[in-house]
Amino acid sequence: MCGIVGCILKDKKAAPILLDCVRRLEYRGYDSVGIATSSSSINIKKDSGKIDEVHEKLQLDELPGKVGIAHVRWATHGLPTRENAHPHTDCDNKIVLVHNGIIENYQELKDQLQEEGHHFRSDTDTEVIAHLVEKQMDGGNDFEEAVRGATQKIKGSYALAIIHADYPDTIIGVRKESPLILGVGDDDYFLASDVPAILEETNRVIYLDDDDIFIIRSDGIIIKDVNGHIKEKNIDVINWGPEMAQKGGYDHFMIKEIHEQPEAVRNTLSELDEIEKTVKNFSKINRLCFVACGTSYHAAMVGKYLFEELVGLPVDLALASEFEFSAGALRPDTLVIFITQSGETADTMKAMELAKGKSETLAIVNVMGSRATREADHVIYTRAGPEIGVAATKTYVSQLTCIYLLAACMARDNAILDELGKVPDYMTTVLEQEDFIKEISPQYRDAQDFFFIGRGFSYPTAMEGALKLKEITYIHGEGYAAGELKHGPLALISEGVPVVAVVPPGKSHDRTMGNVKEVKARGARVIGLGSQMDTNLRSESHDMMGLDDAISELISPLVYVVPLQLLAYYISVERGINPDQPKNLAKCVTVV
């Protein structure tokens, strides 16, 4: 959730670079910001609030020194206040650190340290680490040994970057179950939670493994394992430029990324050859299990319908946070497919740990070098490029594309591949209706509740449409299998309540139309989403979003989600909300 950056520069001040870098991490969600630099002394500026607000008040870029660390915080332990903002220090303000993750045993450690005379200034779990390093150094250890000793005392997940007043040209850090990468420039060195933060400075990165400890100095980087042995690591070159992580003339990243979906699908379709090679490993697979969170879970729902229909394999679905309660049924002939945009999602990674050694594991992931790519038995990459908006759009359709390709290869169904090739053009046609969706969105700005209904392949689309609405408009939205209306939700339909009906042509059409009539008879305002040739749906809808009649029910999830994304986006804008940074949410959920 939080964002970390750090740098050691040869000829430039660190603070202005750090400020630019943390601005590029705003999408991760945050409520406070802070920077610390090392020169002849340690210098810290931090406060709660948005980056530009804090910068206007404190002039964050005016700190001296060529070495520094910075942080944007998403509150977990303690309110979003100046005292709880990172960086945090030890008793003597000599040891300064930033942290992403959760220290599970912090209260026990804090109580012990306070008994020993350590003075705490915040309510955070992070500050414990600074005092543990201080204690280790008071015991005679050098900086590196103290950091290693401190991390052996803590339980939980952490990405750490630490500076010390007595080591002015050094940054030491550790990664465990929380994303952290290193950047290598010509004479400058960087660290960050995510690639976009440092992409303006370098496209050469080193991906860290769990329990790696790194020491950055002005003359280079050393990486060691938990036992202190030096590790040789590859430098990977990022193949997308910083302009891909910029708005490019759009008002928000979200609308830019919605428009990038045709290209994202085209790029992901190019993975067909790799997927065909991967499928050759699955001749003994008799069962599938999808594991995911949030939007990725809705992609998994489509996968269940798809594999059961095309491949004939039984498929289970599991929310990653619930997977531990069903992991006992794993068998060697089961393929567990983990879907994660970042490859670092905490719940998903914990679920993968449970599956490893019991079943074959496959990760569908957007970020090369991420933890999921290193731990899964097999990997399929989506080719969405960087996604900055918190609400997933192009990563969702890229995940779906991978799932469709995987199913088509396992089923040896070339007809599906032909249909998939048309999806980018279908999406482009949908995007041409943007003005109409923008035009109708003010009617729904003040809605209190929204319902989304669909059957079969349209049920996950309804779920995803509801999630997008909730995430960025703060309107209560629910997605339902249309046939479930009679079993409870119909009691909530009253005069004027918007109901989005996802009704593509196909075998679910007629029964879903019966549900549309049910909600309309009870006063609902129906927003129809179906074929432009569907006169029946048009007659029952107050507003109708008509799509190409050639889009089959089977591939409709890839296309029908686009107008729902646009609807949520424009309602969010009408309500004066920044859709890129919804409250209480973050792009990469790295704590459980």
XYZ file of N, CA, C and O in Angstrom, residues 274-347:
296
model
N 3.740 -18.523 -26.341
C 4.243 -18.889 -25.012
C 3.212 -19.706 -24.242
O 3.557 -20.643 -23.515
N 1.951 -19.336 -24.395
C 0.892 -20.066 -23.690
C 0.765 -21.487 -24.245
O 0.578 -22.443 -23.484
N 0.907 -21.629 -25.556
C 0.861 -22.971 -26.143
C 1.979 -23.848 -25.586
O 1.777 -25.040 -25.325
N 3.153 -23.277 -25.390
C 4.258 -24.032 -24.793
C 3.939 -24.415 -23.343
O 4.245 -25.537 -22.905
N 3.335 -23.491 -22.615
C 2.999 -23.752 -21.215
C 1.982 -24.879 -21.101
O 2.080 -25.745 -20.222
N 0.992 -24.879 -21.985
C -0.094 -25.860 -21.929
C 0.424 -27.289 -22.076
O -0.160 -28.238 -21.540
N 1.551 -27.471 -22.768
C 2.113 -28.815 -22.945
C 2.498 -29.460 -21.616
O 2.662 -30.678 -21.542
N 2.614 -28.652 -20.558
C 2.968 -29.193 -19.244
C 1.764 -29.740 -18.478
O 1.933 -30.300 -17.394
N 0.561 -29.564 -19.029
C -0.644 -29.832 -18.242
C -1.402 -31.083 -18.691
O -2.606 -31.199 -18.475
N -0.726 -32.044 -19.270
C -1.421 -33.230 -19.788
C -2.048 -34.072 -18.683
O -3.009 -34.810 -18.923
N -1.536 -33.970 -17.455
C -2.052 -34.788 -16.357
C -2.961 -34.006 -15.417
O -3.286 -34.472 -14.326
N -3.361 -32.827 -15.817
C -4.220 -31.992 -14.972
C -5.676 -32.417 -15.139
O -6.190 -32.489 -16.257
N -6.333 -32.665 -14.019
C -7.742 -33.078 -14.035
C -8.666 -32.094 -13.328
O -9.874 -32.325 -13.268
N -8.114 -31.044 -12.765
C -8.924 -30.075 -12.019
C -8.190 -28.750 -12.015
O -6.958 -28.698 -11.986
N -8.957 -27.662 -12.048
C -8.393 -26.318 -11.955
C -8.930 -25.621 -10.713
O -10.062 -25.880 -10.280
N -8.126 -24.719 -10.188
C -8.589 -23.860 -9.100
C -8.035 -22.465 -9.340
O -6.823 -22.278 -9.458
N -8.923 -21.481 -9.483
C -8.511 -20.079 -9.625
C -8.468 -19.422 -8.252
O -9.391 -19.596 -7.441
N -7.411 -18.638 -8.017
C -7.258 -17.917 -6.761
C -6.936 -16.462 -7.090
O -6.007 -16.184 -7.858
N -7.698 -15.540 -6.515
C -7.496 -14.129 -6.843
C -8.226 -13.249 -5.835
O -8.945 -13.744 -4.963
N -8.062 -11.940 -5.985
C -8.731 -10.944 -5.138
C -9.372 -9.883 -6.033
O -8.882 -9.598 -7.122
N -10.448 -9.267 -5.550
C -11.011 -8.090 -6.205
C -11.324 -8.299 -7.678
O -11.941 -9.292 -8.076
N -10.898 -7.355 -8.500
C -11.140 -7.426 -9.934
C -10.593 -8.718 -10.534
O -11.226 -9.334 -11.403
N -9.424 -9.150 -10.083
C -8.834 -10.389 -10.597
C -9.739 -11.587 -10.315
O -9.763 -12.555 -11.081
N -10.477 -11.520 -9.211
C -11.409 -12.604 -8.895
C -12.543 -12.661 -9.919
O -13.017 -13.740 -10.273
N -12.960 -11.503 -10.395
C -14.006 -11.498 -11.422
C -13.482 -12.096 -12.735
O -14.223 -12.780 -13.445
N -12.207 -11.855 -13.040
C -11.601 -12.528 -14.194
C -11.609 -14.042 -13.978
O -11.869 -14.819 -14.903
N -11.338 -14.456 -12.737
C -11.351 -15.885 -12.413
C -12.749 -16.479 -12.573
O -12.898 -17.627 -13.007
N -13.777 -15.705 -12.234
C -15.152 -16.189 -12.412
C -15.430 -16.490 -13.882
O -16.042 -17.508 -14.216
N -14.980 -15.599 -14.764
C -15.124 -15.857 -16.196
C -14.367 -17.132 -16.554
O -14.857 -17.978 -17.317
N -13.174 -17.285 -15.984
C -12.373 -18.473 -16.249
C -13.090 -19.762 -15.881
O -12.985 -20.766 -16.604
N -13.812 -19.745 -14.781
C -14.552 -20.949 -14.372
C -15.564 -21.344 -15.443
O -15.610 -22.501 -15.886
N -16.396 -20.391 -15.866
C -17.382 -20.679 -16.903
C -16.699 -21.158 -18.188
O -17.156 -22.096 -18.857
N -15.592 -20.500 -18.530
C -14.929 -20.762 -19.795
C -14.319 -22.164 -19.833
O -14.513 -22.925 -20.793
N -13.578 -22.524 -18.789
C -12.917 -23.825 -18.779
C -13.918 -24.970 -18.652
O -13.725 -26.032 -19.251
N -14.960 -24.759 -17.892
C -15.940 -25.833 -17.761
C -16.690 -26.051 -19.073
O -17.029 -27.189 -19.422
N -16.919 -24.959 -19.815
C -17.638 -25.100 -21.084
C -16.737 -25.601 -22.208
O -17.124 -26.489 -22.979
N -15.532 -25.044 -22.321
C -14.667 -25.376 -23.447
C -13.806 -26.608 -23.205
O -13.566 -27.402 -24.117
N -13.288 -26.736 -21.992
C -12.299 -27.777 -21.703
C -12.929 -28.968 -20.994
O -12.435 -30.091 -21.078
N -14.039 -28.725 -20.278
C -14.715 -29.803 -19.582
C -14.062 -30.219 -18.284
O -14.348 -31.301 -17.754
N -13.189 -29.370 -17.744
C -12.563 -29.657 -16.462
C -13.360 -29.023 -15.336
O -13.879 -27.907 -15.493
N -13.453 -29.699 -14.166
C -14.071 -29.049 -13.019
C -13.184 -27.910 -12.516
O -11.957 -28.039 -12.492
N -13.814 -26.815 -12.151
C -13.073 -25.619 -11.757
C -13.609 -25.097 -10.429
O -14.817 -24.935 -10.252
N -12.713 -24.829 -9.501
C -13.066 -24.182 -8.239
C -12.592 -22.738 -8.261
O -11.619 -22.395 -8.949
N -13.268 -21.904 -7.502
C -12.873 -20.511 -7.317
C -12.574 -20.285 -5.844
O -13.289 -20.795 -4.979
N -11.553 -19.500 -5.569
C -11.251 -19.177 -4.176
C -10.758 -17.736 -4.095
O -9.869 -17.327 -4.850
N -11.360 -16.978 -3.199
C -10.777 -15.697 -2.845
C -9.452 -15.970 -2.142
O -9.365 -16.855 -1.281
N -8.416 -15.249 -2.506
C -7.105 -15.528 -1.944
C -7.106 -15.454 -0.417
O -6.450 -16.253 0.256
N -7.869 -14.521 0.135
C -7.914 -14.364 1.587
C -8.620 -15.518 2.276
O -8.498 -15.697 3.492
N -9.373 -16.337 1.506
C -10.098 -17.478 2.066
C -9.469 -18.814 1.686
O -9.944 -19.873 2.103
N -8.396 -18.758 0.898
C -7.856 -19.986 0.318
C -7.373 -20.988 1.369
O -7.475 -22.205 1.186
N -6.856 -20.500 2.474
C -6.314 -21.407 3.493
C -7.368 -22.368 4.032
O -7.042 -23.451 4.525
N -8.649 -21.982 3.921
C -9.703 -22.812 4.478
C -10.143 -23.920 3.521
O -10.966 -24.753 3.884
N -9.605 -23.905 2.292
C -9.935 -24.963 1.349
C -8.703 -25.618 0.742
O -8.817 -26.474 -0.121
N -7.522 -25.230 1.211
C -6.280 -25.736 0.625
C -6.079 -27.223 0.890
O -5.264 -27.872 0.225
N -6.806 -27.783 1.843
C -6.659 -29.199 2.153
C -7.067 -30.115 1.021
O -6.715 -31.300 1.012
N -7.820 -29.593 0.052
C -8.287 -30.414 -1.073
C -7.317 -30.413 -2.248
O -7.604 -31.012 -3.281
N -6.172 -29.780 -2.115
C -5.216 -29.723 -3.220
C -4.618 -31.101 -3.493
O -4.317 -31.862 -2.573
N -4.429 -31.377 -4.784
C -3.876 -32.659 -5.207
C -2.842 -32.415 -6.321
O -2.852 -31.376 -6.972
N -1.958 -33.386 -6.569
C -0.963 -33.211 -7.634
C -1.559 -32.999 -9.018
O -0.908 -32.401 -9.890
N -2.785 -33.505 -9.254
C -3.399 -33.341 -10.576
C -4.219 -32.064 -10.689
O -4.983 -31.881 -11.636
N -4.071 -31.158 -9.712
C -4.765 -29.869 -9.726
C -3.813 -28.772 -10.193
O -2.676 -28.692 -9.733
N -4.281 -27.931 -11.092
C -3.547 -26.735 -11.491
C -4.185 -25.551 -10.788
O -5.365 -25.263 -11.002
N -3.420 -24.872 -9.954
C -3.916 -23.692 -9.246
C -3.420 -22.452 -9.985
O -2.206 -22.256 -10.134
N -4.364 -21.651 -10.453
C -4.047 -20.477 -11.258
C -4.236 -19.227 -10.393
O -5.343 -18.936 -9.934
N -3.163 -18.519 -10.172
C -3.179 -17.301 -9.358
C -3.171 -16.089 -10.283
O -2.306 -15.973 -11.154
N -4.125 -15.205 -10.093
C -4.234 -14.012 -10.934
C -3.918 -12.800 -10.075
O -4.596 -12.534 -9.072
N -2.891 -12.059 -10.452
C -2.488 -10.885 -9.685
C -1.836 -9.879 -10.611
O -0.859 -10.202 -11.288
N -2.371 -8.675 -10.669
C -1.805 -7.634 -11.526
C -0.366 -7.345 -11.138
O 0.524 -7.331 -11.982
N -0.122 -7.123 -9.857
C 1.198 -6.685 -9.402
C 2.180 -7.826 -9.221
O 3.390 -7.616 -9.243
N 1.667 -9.030 -9.003
C 2.550 -10.138 -8.646
C 3.057 -10.059 -7.235
O 3.942 -10.819 -6.828
N 2.481 -9.136 -6.440
C 2.918 -8.934 -5.062
C 1.755 -8.953 -4.067
O 1.972 -8.772 -2.876
N 0.529 -9.138 -4.542
C -0.640 -9.065 -3.675
C -0.485 -10.017 -2.492
O -0.307 -11.225 -2.669
N -0.562 -9.480 -1.275
C -0.189 -10.248 -0.087
C -1.032 -11.511 0.088
O -0.501 -12.602 0.321
N -2.363 -11.385 -0.013
C -3.225 -12.555 0.167
C -2.943 -13.617 -0.889
O -2.915 -14.819 -0.596
